[in-house]
Amino acid sequence: MAASFLLAILILVSAAGSTKGDSFIITVYSSGHYFISVGGNVWLNSAPTFFRANNKVYSTDDGSLKLLETTGTSGSDFIGKWQATNFLYQADTYRFLASIYFYTPDPSIFSGNNPPEQFVIFKQTYLNATNGTMANTNDDVIAGFPGFVVENTPVPRGFLSYGGGQFGYQEKTFGDFLPPLNISDGITSGPFCIFDRNKTANTFILSPASSFMSANLMYQKNGPLANIYWGTMGGVNNVPANFETSTILVFSNQGINKGFVSWGEILQKMYRRDDSFVKSDFTNNYLGYYTDNGAYYYYYTEPQKNYEDTIIDIVTAINDTGIPFRYLQFDSWWYYKGAGNGVKTWEATPQVFPNGMQWLYNKTGLPLTAHNRYWASDTTYAKQNGGQYSFIVDKTKALPLEQIFWDDLLGNARKWGLMTYEQDWLQGEFGGVAALTEDVHLAETWLNQMGRGAAKNGLTIQYCMSLCRHALHAISIPVVTQIRASQDYHPGQDQWRIGVTSMLAYAIGIAPFKDNFWTTTIQPHGKHSNRTEPYPELNALVATLSTGPVGPSDMIGKFNKTIIMRSVNSDGLILKPSRPATAIDNMIRRLAWDDFEGPDGEVWSTYSDFGGDNKYGIVLAADLQGSYNMTPCMAGFQGFPKSMVFSTKDPNKVQLLTDPQPLLLSGCTMVDFCLYYVSPVTTYGGQQVLIQGELDKWVPMSPQRVVDINFDSSDIIVRIAGGANEIVNFSFNTDGVSKSLQCDLGDSGFATISYKAWGCTYG
Ligand SMILES: *[C@@H]1O[C@H](CO)[C@@H](O)[C@H](O)[C@H]1NC(C)=O
Ligand SMILES: *[C@@H]1O[C@H](CO)[C@@H](O)[C@H](O)[C@H]1NC(C)=O
Ligand SMILES: *[C@@H]1O[C@H](CO)[C@@H](O)[C@H](O)[C@H]1NC(C)=O
Ligand SMILES: *[C@@H]1O[C@H](CO)[C@@H](O)[C@H](O)[C@H]1NC(C)=O
Ligand SMILES: *[C@@H]1O[C@H](CO)[C@@H](O)[C@H](O)[C@H]1NC(C)=O
Ligand SMILES: *[C@@H]1O[C@H](CO)[C@@H](O)[C@H](O)[C@H]1NC(C)=O
Ligand SMILES: *[C@@H]1O[C@H](CO)[C@@H](O)[C@H](O)[C@H]1NC(C)=O
Ligand SMILES: *[C@@H]1O[C@H](CO)[C@@H](O)[C@H](O)[C@H]1NC(C)=O
């Protein structure tokens, strides 16, 4: 570094207003070295840039990767203004550009009060078609930029690393940002986050920003130290000229949750994500009946009956209970399997449905979410097996290559009621066809074709068993509306802990899905006859707070209607909050540091936002050891008006919630979890009034129920919507006394509640 000079110091000016915290600085030297600091302390020092070609590694470390030129450029695009430093490298005859873009986004293109602040994009550009790039393993990168040293610094930092299957749930890790880092790297890597111990965490989030399907995070041991790099996955051996891959770094001085929201907002803008599909998705909005893994009828029928008769019996039983299930989910049990248990033909076998899918759809009238898995090498659709379509066939698995295949497959499925296409085993398909990890574009082509096929047919897609890469790529596929956020359900197990993955799903605008659940503890004589579900209410609550599908999966006769109806209105519309409930920052930091003052257990928060000051919070604590004092700030309720908090257990007992007067959470188990609601304080006739809402629902103030709130000195008016002739009990708390009034929604399904008149008029 001796001969180098400082090219540019790019300084972030915090725009956080009165709560202005630290800002970050990226310092870039013309030598190719860069570092990132916060409040004058270095957080991340660059690691040497390297590049593979001609089956060799060229590195700035030993000078084999030669820096030809460093230039500064600036410009703007639809995201905002940028300043860039570009390093032109040469490795043998190949040229490679490594650039650091410092963006100042245009606040007007972002919704909300806290538009993301400055961020950095690191870009790699292959100026030549480059051969012999393959690394030692698929989990490495073929060129490392950016790279950072994992080392001790004066500021202790912790990390959260998403990784592994089910959208980074299975191998997510937390700890000290010090070597050796226990993270899932390579093919199974995901977004990476580091934070400090400040009251409000200073947070960096790093992830790929493009070519998501071919990008890796690589962890490289280096003596007592280590480096982390981003770049293209190690299996790629030939890179086309002008190929680009990039990595984003987002900083927040507003904590981990807020940092992820900013990070996701930027990526959603970059890929022009249209959120209307997630919002309007039928299966995200209505109650469904599930038959997937863990469900009572997963690969299991009623005694002496086939699946067709079992499904008809389920539908009749549902009808008899009057529970408004609006669709069914069929898991992998209905279609033809081939080699390696992959899908041979995505059609119902006559053993399962002797009269066929369309006949059954005509009979039940219920649309479907239908499961699919990886394609078997003997799939009947492939030309290799006498079918009509081009496929790659590789060992036991196969990959469709043509758009028309997806158009035909999904167009045909519409005729039998398909509404949401559930693509399971995304990780298995990706790892099972070698070409997918050898080519920089093939995997994104696969997902794009699936997405286009669904969009053309008016369908949405659920991703299951995805890696983080699939989900990040789906930012640009708006019909991907829901994603499994934990492992498969099994009664009594702990896959309900989706608070950390829900934070990631919310950031990228895809609804997290908890999977199915039982609503009755004991369901005898089934496939799972020796399993019980001690926590049916917790499962139902978590599903409802997810904003994704709510899918009970009980045996006929074992539906608990009381529990199920707490999630929905009389039409089966899910009464959910405005955003998924997510793990609070201090829960995440406690997972990273045992000695941190965060809760030892699950503490999540969410809210319903009706605009202006009409914000209603929800706090859930479960499986919490000891107690925890929850401030509104830690719950993410900054900017809420003066509010009071009360427990579902006693809506008469209200207390102010402020940072000096936090909410004490204690005695919160899985059976007897703690559920608190937060309402703004209004005054009427000199009395203190809280709108408490529909207390027999998990979300008493849901935008799906409450369509308008108006109050002034003359009255408090709440307009609500629901099913025709639905009866809604709606509560107000006046000076510490909670009272409900009963409201009949009449034929129109609408009513207006007047606090002053203490009544409700429909229409
Ligand atoms: C790489 O591209 C540069 C021009 O950008 C050219 O001079 C050089 O010959 C190319 N190298 C190879 C191996 O194609
Ligand atoms: C790494 O993290 C995983 C997942 O939390 C854990 O099971 C494993 O024990 C950890 N390994 C080490 C060496 O700490
Ligand atoms: C080099 O890579 C290109 C693709 O970028 C490929 O078409 C070509 O066949 C490769 N050449 C060799 C010798 O592998
Ligand atoms: C559902 O129940 C109603 C009566 O509650 C009955 O009229 C209707 O035929 C039933 N439908 C099915 C599919 O069983
Ligand atoms: C299902 O109903 C449609 C529309 O009424 C009809 O055209 C079709 O023949 C029916 N299919 C079967 C298999 O019953
Ligand atoms: C439950 O049954 C399954 C399958 O029959 C068996 O593998 C498992 O060991 C049983 N578990 C218990 C706790 O009995
Ligand atoms: C349904 O669940 C509620 C709430 O947990 C419980 O009180 C009730 O006993 C359950 N009903 C049945 C029939 O199990
Ligand atoms: C509304 O409250 C009344 C009186 O407490 C109760 O009888 C009724 O079941 C409730 N209705 C609903 C839909 O919860």
PDB file of N, CA and C in Angstrom, residues 110-149:
ATOM      1  N   PHE A 110     -39.026   5.579  -3.122  1.00  0.00           N
ATOM      2  CA  PHE A 110     -39.322   4.625  -2.046  1.00  0.00           C
ATOM      3  C   PHE A 110     -40.557   5.072  -1.275  1.00  0.00           C
ATOM      4  N   SER A 111     -41.357   4.094  -0.872  1.00  0.00           N
ATOM      5  CA  SER A 111     -42.517   4.417  -0.054  1.00  0.00           C
ATOM      6  C   SER A 111     -42.053   4.503   1.391  1.00  0.00           C
ATOM      7  N   GLY A 112     -42.929   4.985   2.257  1.00  0.00           N
ATOM      8  CA  GLY A 112     -42.612   4.950   3.687  1.00  0.00           C
ATOM      9  C   GLY A 112     -41.810   6.152   4.139  1.00  0.00           C
ATOM     10  N   ASN A 113     -41.628   6.233   5.442  1.00  0.00           N
ATOM     11  CA  ASN A 113     -41.018   7.419   6.032  1.00  0.00           C
ATOM     12  C   ASN A 113     -39.502   7.330   6.120  1.00  0.00           C
ATOM     13  N   ASN A 114     -38.984   6.127   6.037  1.00  0.00           N
ATOM     14  CA  ASN A 114     -37.545   5.950   6.177  1.00  0.00           C
ATOM     15  C   ASN A 114     -36.925   5.377   4.917  1.00  0.00           C
ATOM     16  N   PRO A 115     -36.815   6.187   3.853  1.00  0.00           N
ATOM     17  CA  PRO A 115     -36.214   5.625   2.640  1.00  0.00           C
ATOM     18  C   PRO A 115     -34.794   5.166   2.931  1.00  0.00           C
ATOM     19  N   PRO A 116     -34.332   4.109   2.247  1.00  0.00           N
ATOM     20  CA  PRO A 116     -32.985   3.625   2.512  1.00  0.00           C
ATOM     21  C   PRO A 116     -31.946   4.712   2.256  1.00  0.00           C
ATOM     22  N   GLU A 117     -30.898   4.662   3.044  1.00  0.00           N
ATOM     23  CA  GLU A 117     -29.834   5.634   2.874  1.00  0.00           C
ATOM     24  C   GLU A 117     -28.808   5.082   1.894  1.00  0.00           C
ATOM     25  N   GLN A 118     -27.647   5.729   1.859  1.00  0.00           N
ATOM     26  CA  GLN A 118     -26.600   5.325   0.929  1.00  0.00           C
ATOM     27  C   GLN A 118     -26.270   3.840   1.048  1.00  0.00           C
ATOM     28  N   PHE A 119     -25.912   3.260  -0.078  1.00  0.00           N
ATOM     29  CA  PHE A 119     -25.505   1.857  -0.050  1.00  0.00           C
ATOM     30  C   PHE A 119     -24.425   1.644  -1.096  1.00  0.00           C
ATOM     31  N   VAL A 120     -23.826   0.463  -1.070  1.00  0.00           N
ATOM     32  CA  VAL A 120     -22.692   0.183  -1.956  1.00  0.00           C
ATOM     33  C   VAL A 120     -23.006  -1.050  -2.801  1.00  0.00           C
ATOM     34  N   ILE A 121     -22.669  -0.971  -4.084  1.00  0.00           N
ATOM     35  CA  ILE A 121     -22.731  -2.148  -4.954  1.00  0.00           C
ATOM     36  C   ILE A 121     -21.304  -2.445  -5.415  1.00  0.00           C
ATOM     37  N   PHE A 122     -20.861  -3.664  -5.166  1.00  0.00           N
ATOM     38  CA  PHE A 122     -19.564  -4.130  -5.672  1.00  0.00           C
ATOM     39  C   PHE A 122     -19.864  -4.934  -6.928  1.00  0.00           C
ATOM     40  N   LYS A 123     -19.210  -4.584  -8.017  1.00  0.00           N
ATOM     41  CA  LYS A 123     -19.538  -5.262  -9.264  1.00  0.00           C
ATOM     42  C   LYS A 123     -18.302  -5.917  -9.879  1.00  0.00           C
ATOM     43  N   GLN A 124     -18.467  -7.126 -10.343  1.00  0.00           N
ATOM     44  CA  GLN A 124     -17.419  -7.824 -11.113  1.00  0.00           C
ATOM     45  C   GLN A 124     -17.881  -7.883 -12.567  1.00  0.00           C
ATOM     46  N   THR A 125     -17.004  -7.516 -13.494  1.00  0.00           N
ATOM     47  CA  THR A 125     -17.355  -7.635 -14.911  1.00  0.00           C
ATOM     48  C   THR A 125     -16.255  -8.409 -15.636  1.00  0.00           C
ATOM     49  N   TYR A 126     -16.641  -9.489 -16.291  1.00  0.00           N
ATOM     50  CA  TYR A 126     -15.695 -10.265 -17.113  1.00  0.00           C
ATOM     51  C   TYR A 126     -15.609  -9.596 -18.475  1.00  0.00           C
ATOM     52  N   LEU A 127     -14.479  -8.926 -18.771  1.00  0.00           N
ATOM     53  CA  LEU A 127     -14.385  -8.207 -20.045  1.00  0.00           C
ATOM     54  C   LEU A 127     -14.129  -9.157 -21.207  1.00  0.00           C
ATOM     55  N   ASN A 128     -13.590 -10.339 -20.915  1.00  0.00           N
ATOM     56  CA  ASN A 128     -13.361 -11.357 -21.946  1.00  0.00           C
ATOM     57  C   ASN A 128     -14.182 -12.595 -21.629  1.00  0.00           C
ATOM     58  N   ALA A 129     -14.530 -13.331 -22.666  1.00  0.00           N
ATOM     59  CA  ALA A 129     -15.012 -14.692 -22.416  1.00  0.00           C
ATOM     60  C   ALA A 129     -13.842 -15.405 -21.731  1.00  0.00           C
ATOM     61  N   THR A 130     -14.099 -16.033 -20.593  1.00  0.00           N
ATOM     62  CA  THR A 130     -13.002 -16.546 -19.776  1.00  0.00           C
ATOM     63  C   THR A 130     -13.180 -18.037 -19.529  1.00  0.00           C
ATOM     64  N   ASN A 131     -12.132 -18.796 -19.794  1.00  0.00           N
ATOM     65  CA  ASN A 131     -12.204 -20.257 -19.648  1.00  0.00           C
ATOM     66  C   ASN A 131     -11.301 -20.741 -18.529  1.00  0.00           C
ATOM     67  N   GLY A 132     -11.601 -21.969 -18.094  1.00  0.00           N
ATOM     68  CA  GLY A 132     -10.779 -22.580 -17.042  1.00  0.00           C
ATOM     69  C   GLY A 132     -10.964 -21.865 -15.720  1.00  0.00           C
ATOM     70  N   THR A 133     -12.202 -21.451 -15.423  1.00  0.00           N
ATOM     71  CA  THR A 133     -12.449 -20.677 -14.199  1.00  0.00           C
ATOM     72  C   THR A 133     -12.823 -21.547 -13.007  1.00  0.00           C
ATOM     73  N   MET A 134     -13.105 -22.816 -13.257  1.00  0.00           N
ATOM     74  CA  MET A 134     -13.673 -23.668 -12.212  1.00  0.00           C
ATOM     75  C   MET A 134     -12.795 -23.730 -10.956  1.00  0.00           C
ATOM     76  N   ALA A 135     -13.462 -23.696  -9.806  1.00  0.00           N
ATOM     77  CA  ALA A 135     -12.756 -23.736  -8.523  1.00  0.00           C
ATOM     78  C   ALA A 135     -12.691 -25.170  -8.005  1.00  0.00           C
ATOM     79  N   ASN A 136     -12.102 -25.334  -6.825  1.00  0.00           N
ATOM     80  CA  ASN A 136     -11.947 -26.682  -6.265  1.00  0.00           C
ATOM     81  C   ASN A 136     -13.286 -27.321  -5.940  1.00  0.00           C
ATOM     82  N   THR A 137     -14.237 -26.516  -5.471  1.00  0.00           N
ATOM     83  CA  THR A 137     -15.557 -27.054  -5.165  1.00  0.00           C
ATOM     84  C   THR A 137     -16.604 -26.055  -5.630  1.00  0.00           C
ATOM     85  N   ASN A 138     -17.838 -26.540  -5.755  1.00  0.00           N
ATOM     86  CA  ASN A 138     -18.964 -25.682  -6.109  1.00  0.00           C
ATOM     87  C   ASN A 138     -19.154 -24.565  -5.100  1.00  0.00           C
ATOM     88  N   ASP A 139     -18.679 -24.801  -3.867  1.00  0.00           N
ATOM     89  CA  ASP A 139     -18.921 -23.839  -2.792  1.00  0.00           C
ATOM     90  C   ASP A 139     -17.943 -22.664  -2.788  1.00  0.00           C
ATOM     91  N   ASP A 140     -16.887 -22.746  -3.606  1.00  0.00           N
ATOM     92  CA  ASP A 140     -15.951 -21.629  -3.712  1.00  0.00           C
ATOM     93  C   ASP A 140     -16.521 -20.577  -4.661  1.00  0.00           C
ATOM     94  N   VAL A 141     -15.755 -19.536  -4.855  1.00  0.00           N
ATOM     95  CA  VAL A 141     -16.111 -18.575  -5.907  1.00  0.00           C
ATOM     96  C   VAL A 141     -14.990 -18.587  -6.937  1.00  0.00           C
ATOM     97  N   ILE A 142     -15.331 -18.256  -8.181  1.00  0.00           N
ATOM     98  CA  ILE A 142     -14.315 -18.288  -9.242  1.00  0.00           C
ATOM     99  C   ILE A 142     -13.561 -16.966  -9.335  1.00  0.00           C
ATOM    100  N   ALA A 143     -14.111 -15.926  -8.710  1.00  0.00           N
ATOM    101  CA  ALA A 143     -13.379 -14.667  -8.562  1.00  0.00           C
ATOM    102  C   ALA A 143     -13.873 -14.054  -7.266  1.00  0.00           C
ATOM    103  N   GLY A 144     -12.964 -13.551  -6.470  1.00  0.00           N
ATOM    104  CA  GLY A 144     -13.341 -13.035  -5.157  1.00  0.00           C
ATOM    105  C   GLY A 144     -13.298 -11.526  -5.100  1.00  0.00           C
ATOM    106  N   PHE A 145     -14.477 -10.901  -5.134  1.00  0.00           N
ATOM    107  CA  PHE A 145     -14.611  -9.455  -4.981  1.00  0.00           C
ATOM    108  C   PHE A 145     -16.082  -9.136  -4.788  1.00  0.00           C
ATOM    109  N   PRO A 146     -16.490  -8.489  -3.705  1.00  0.00           N
ATOM    110  CA  PRO A 146     -15.620  -8.006  -2.650  1.00  0.00           C
ATOM    111  C   PRO A 146     -15.170  -9.141  -1.751  1.00  0.00           C
ATOM    112  N   GLY A 147     -14.133  -8.878  -0.983  1.00  0.00           N
ATOM    113  CA  GLY A 147     -13.682  -9.815   0.026  1.00  0.00           C
ATOM    114  C   GLY A 147     -13.330  -9.019   1.270  1.00  0.00           C
ATOM    115  N   PHE A 148     -13.597  -9.619   2.419  1.00  0.00           N
ATOM    116  CA  PHE A 148     -13.292  -8.947   3.686  1.00  0.00           C
ATOM    117  C   PHE A 148     -12.592  -9.904   4.625  1.00  0.00           C
ATOM    118  N   VAL A 149     -11.719  -9.349   5.428  1.00  0.00           N
ATOM    119  CA  VAL A 149     -11.016 -10.148   6.427  1.00  0.00           C
ATOM    120  C   VAL A 149     -11.932 -10.304   7.651  1.00  0.00           C
TER     121      VAL A 149
END
